[in-house]
Amino acid sequence: METVNRNFLLLLVLISLSCIVQCTHVSHDGRALIINGERRIIISGSIHYPRSTPEMWPDLIRKGKEGGLDAIETYVFWNGHEPLRREYNFEGNYDLIRFIKEIQNAGLYSILRIGPYACAEWNYGGLPAWLRKYPGMQFRTNNQQFKDEMATFTKLIVDMITKENLLATQGGPIILLQIENEYGNVMGPYGDAGKEYIKWAANFAVSLKAGVPWIMCQQDDAPQPMINTCNGFYCHEFTPNNPNSPKIWTENWTGWFKAWDKADPHRPAEDVAYAVARFFQRNGTTQNYYMYHGGTNFGRTTGGPYITTSYDYDAPLDEYGNLRQPKWGHLKDLHAVLKEMEKALVYGDYSNEDRGNGIEVTKYKLNTTTACFISNKDTAKDATVDLNGSKYFVPAWSVTLLPDCKTEAYNTAKVKAQTNIMAKKVNTVEEPSALRWSWRPEPLKKQVEDKHFSFQSNQLLEQITTTFDESDYLWYMTSFHQPHKKQLKLSVGTTGHVLYVFLNKRLVGKQYAPNGGFEFTFERNVTVRHGKNNLALLSATVGLKNYGSFYEQMPAGIAGKPVKLIDGNNTIDLSNSTWNYKVGLVGEKKKFHLDFRPFKWISFMLPVNRPFIWYKTTFQAPSGTDPVVIDMFGLGKGEAWVNGNSLGRYWPSYNNTAQGPCGNCDYRGKFSEDKTCRTGCGEPAQRWYHIPRSFLKSGEPNTLILFEEEGGSPRRIQFQTVTVGSVCATAEKGQNLTLSCPEGGSISKIDFASYGEVHGKCGAFQKGSCESQDAFNVVSQACVGKESCSISVSKETLGANNCGDIPFKLAIQATC
Ligand SMILES: *[C@@H]1O[C@H](CO)[C@@H](O)[C@H](O)[C@H]1NC(C)=O
Ligand SMILES: *[C@@H]1O[C@H](CO)[C@@H](O)[C@H](O)[C@H]1NC(C)=O
Ligand SMILES: *[C@@H]1O[C@H](CO)[C@@H](O)[C@H](O)[C@H]1NC(C)=O
Ligand SMILES: *[C@@H]1O[C@H](CO)[C@@H](O)[C@H](O)[C@H]1NC(C)=O
Ligand SMILES: *[C@@H]1O[C@H](CO)[C@@H](O)[C@H](O)[C@H]1NC(C)=O
Ligand SMILES: *[C@@H]1O[C@H](CO)[C@@H](O)[C@H](O)[C@H]1NC(C)=O
Ligand SMILES: *[C@@H]1O[C@H](CO)[C@@H](O)[C@H](O)[C@H]1NC(C)=O
Ligand SMILES: *[C@@H]1O[C@H](CO)[C@@H](O)[C@H](O)[C@H]1NC(C)=O
Ligand SMILES: *[C@H]1O[C@H](CO)[C@@H](O)[C@H](O)[C@H]1NC(C)=O
């Protein structure tokens, strides 16, 4: 015992010694997070590790750091880590520990929102569907079974990160943890049970003794010591519920997610910068971009209800990890100026002056240092504001930052960062016509003849509590007798999401949930035959609901809705017939996508526009390192795999029903996802699908397998790479204009350069009448052949123009 005790003491001494050397102490007061004794501004960005690949992580994190982030934030995705009860997955893109270590290697902090409820437009909000196997289970309320399961998983995660020394107190990168998530938004209907649950969650979190502060977002009644934080498009008007809690913005939405029935939403860089600058102007000190990189919903169980496979989010890094410019650069410039002002912002005295007409002047004063903000929240009127004798032009809906209260260092509406226009290059190695396709049908026969089933019931069962989401598909099969052959109306009510109806082995119709809703009634005139008739209904889900009070109870499938045959005034209700059930498809069960039996594929008479077909081809990976996408135009709906890795669901046949206006964007005024800053109205919500480079093998054939559910043609499929096409920038007299191509590239030609009165924007610049004659040559000499070039904008470098009083600038468009 003696030796054990001595060793134990020695261990304690070693732990505390290592802590003196490298551990980070995190606490807070009412002003800011305090890291190793200093109040700090923390700028964080969300990157969800399963929405990219481990091979992409270091580059994404590095681009975050270069963009001025201090921290990377992520949720933890319970249903990905525990797909079956007590069977865990921490491999591949679910290797949470590796992800946090990559953050640590980059020298950034990490904010871990364990939840374990995530929302996140993620399937079932991140909660495993197997939880529903327990009778009486209710999610996110004072329900003992739920609390037990939540505690088991949360503790598992805290134990894992502790064992790996990843908490700040252990010298690791994790400075904040989150329990629950946005519960305050949905709490009302849970009544007292909800209040009990939140108290329990807070006590449970504290009991884990992790040594770093815990946060609860959107939770006004968060019990101490939880810090309640704000989520939203703007958070400058938010006040925490305790004078000792700093103002933390956990989700500043950089854009919006996309659904199959929506056009592409965009949030302009000027407006994201405006929201962030306003937050710091109003003494906010910690904020997180949701998302900094959105990524891809790989796999069937990743995306939420009707959410596209792309989770690009219009974030500063695009789905594939490219810089989205000017958003990335414009925010980077803002972060640099905020960091310059840091001491004054976190320690200075704060005074706010309302000048009327939407103008607010804010001054932070610390000893002899001052830092100022001037904001103009008018959505139309630009303003000229007087500050201590100098005049500043503050455009409508913008904030100017003056680190010394004299020099304008940044204005949220004056974008200096370059614009990149991305281009998709066709892979010339694999022309669509060169791809050789083979195929095999999904074996439907047993199901449509009602000959094979797993179990029976005398009612129409709810789908999620029948499949537990082990497949998107559930067969409902029955038979009925008819005295005569005749035409009847068949009516099937469903709670969604997609329905295929087979009568006597023939597909008689299909239907999917309309825009925004999940319930619908399928009606079709059918001919029934004399004697026995077989009716087989295949119901498919497209991601499970992730948000709202009692969201897990929202049904899917035919769920007790009547199935009826209507014969004039006479209705035969089949709802209580004997129904035979079968979960999933044969090809899924036999894992056709893993290609175990290559000889089973048929290489002639390729079917097109026929439902329920599996397709296969092989292709060479496009050369280079640019991200690879596959253009699925021509296909219907299904799932795709490359070398056995799921690319997610595809559905290019679904043109969104968004009505205009589309593409006509004004950054001024409060953003909402339905604002006009959209593109792609009336087009397929998603046509291109990401194939991460790490899924591909170079120099040998790669296998693409598709399960086409709806019917489509693979003949137009194309592999493409995504690369920077054009880059543009503009700058005014006295500034420097800088233009860069991505690493390893160089500017091959100047498409446009004018020093004068320039109209239009990147991709469509037009010269005015007064331009300098030399600008084009000067710019070509300075830039062509270079990865990056910088030009000081003056008549000395660019030659004189005759613009006189006309406002003028230098504008360049180049090809990388
Ligand atoms: C932040 O500003 C608000 C007013 O906008 C004020 O009520 C609050 O006390 C300030 N917080 C701190 C810590 O200065
Ligand atoms: C401000 O001045 C006080 C004394 O006047 C000093 O103690 C403090 O360190 C100064 N703060 C900063 C950030 O320089
Ligand atoms: C305002 O200007 C005066 C004179 O230029 C200067 O002494 C003073 O420090 C300035 N005040 C601020 C807050 O910058
Ligand atoms: C079904 O048949 C009835 C009469 O037999 C007809 O009035 C109705 O329009 C038909 N419905 C459809 C959807 O074809
Ligand atoms: C259906 O009912 C209506 C009114 O009850 C009646 O007029 C009509 O004749 C009936 N039709 C048939 C086919 O029985
Ligand atoms: C089916 O059975 C349920 C009870 O199990 C009953 O409430 C319902 O009325 C029945 N429906 C029909 C059409 O008989
Ligand atoms: C759907 O969008 C595609 C691509 O933009 C277009 O070719 C097609 O005509 C559209 N279909 C419909 C029905 O609008
Ligand atoms: C422009 O670049 C030059 C040389 O790098 C530098 O000296 C100057 O300060 C820059 N000007 C501005 C306005 O940033
Ligand atoms: C983040 O920004 C979005 C859009 O501007 C806003 O709706 C959302 O409320 C913001 N998040 C927070 C936490 O304020």
Tab-separated table of N, CA and C in Angstrom, residues 51 176-177 234 353 380 388 456 461 469 496 539 603 671 691-692 771 779 784:
chain	number	residue	atom	x	y	z
A	51	ARG	N	-18.264	16.271	-41.503
A	51	ARG	CA	-18.693	16.839	-42.787
A	51	ARG	C	-17.508	17.114	-43.714
A	176	LEU	N	-13.772	25.626	-23.795
A	176	LEU	CA	-15.186	25.725	-23.417
A	176	LEU	C	-15.873	24.427	-23.796
A	177	LEU	N	-16.863	24.036	-22.994
A	177	LEU	CA	-17.679	22.872	-23.311
A	177	LEU	C	-19.132	23.320	-23.302
A	234	TYR	N	-27.787	38.278	-35.668
A	234	TYR	CA	-27.189	39.437	-35.002
A	234	TYR	C	-27.321	39.193	-33.499
A	353	GLU	N	-22.659	56.643	-27.782
A	353	GLU	CA	-23.361	57.900	-28.013
A	353	GLU	C	-24.304	57.690	-29.198
A	380	ALA	N	-30.703	52.580	-45.898
A	380	ALA	CA	-30.616	53.214	-47.217
A	380	ALA	C	-29.705	54.438	-47.243
A	388	ASN	N	-14.473	64.057	-33.317
A	388	ASN	CA	-13.346	64.849	-32.816
A	388	ASN	C	-12.725	65.702	-33.931
A	456	GLN	N	-45.614	-9.031	-39.164
A	456	GLN	CA	-46.954	-8.615	-39.573
A	456	GLN	C	-47.585	-7.762	-38.495
A	461	LEU	N	-47.942	1.003	-39.423
A	461	LEU	CA	-46.991	1.398	-38.391
A	461	LEU	C	-46.214	2.662	-38.768
A	469	ASP	N	-34.381	3.779	-38.235
A	469	ASP	CA	-33.507	4.449	-39.194
A	469	ASP	C	-32.346	3.559	-39.661
A	496	GLY	N	-44.979	11.093	-44.955
A	496	GLY	CA	-43.771	11.359	-45.728
A	496	GLY	C	-42.715	10.273	-45.567
A	539	SER	N	-42.173	3.104	-48.635
A	539	SER	CA	-42.063	4.455	-48.086
A	539	SER	C	-40.592	4.735	-47.798
A	603	SER	N	-23.510	-5.974	-68.422
A	603	SER	CA	-22.837	-4.896	-69.140
A	603	SER	C	-23.503	-4.544	-70.472
A	671	PHE	N	-30.701	40.605	-42.602
A	671	PHE	CA	-30.644	39.423	-43.443
A	671	PHE	C	-31.696	38.412	-43.006
A	691	ILE	N	-16.521	14.600	-54.264
A	691	ILE	CA	-15.781	13.348	-54.029
A	691	ILE	C	-14.465	13.756	-53.389
A	692	PRO	N	-14.319	13.625	-52.077
A	692	PRO	CA	-13.054	14.022	-51.459
A	692	PRO	C	-11.889	13.268	-52.096
A	771	GLU	N	-10.284	56.829	-68.300
A	771	GLU	CA	-9.240	55.983	-67.715
A	771	GLU	C	-7.823	56.359	-68.169
A	779	VAL	N	-0.237	46.933	-64.922
A	779	VAL	CA	-0.782	45.799	-64.171
A	779	VAL	C	-0.268	44.487	-64.755
A	784	VAL	N	1.417	39.343	-64.243
A	784	VAL	CA	1.391	38.106	-65.024
A	784	VAL	C	2.595	37.227	-64.657
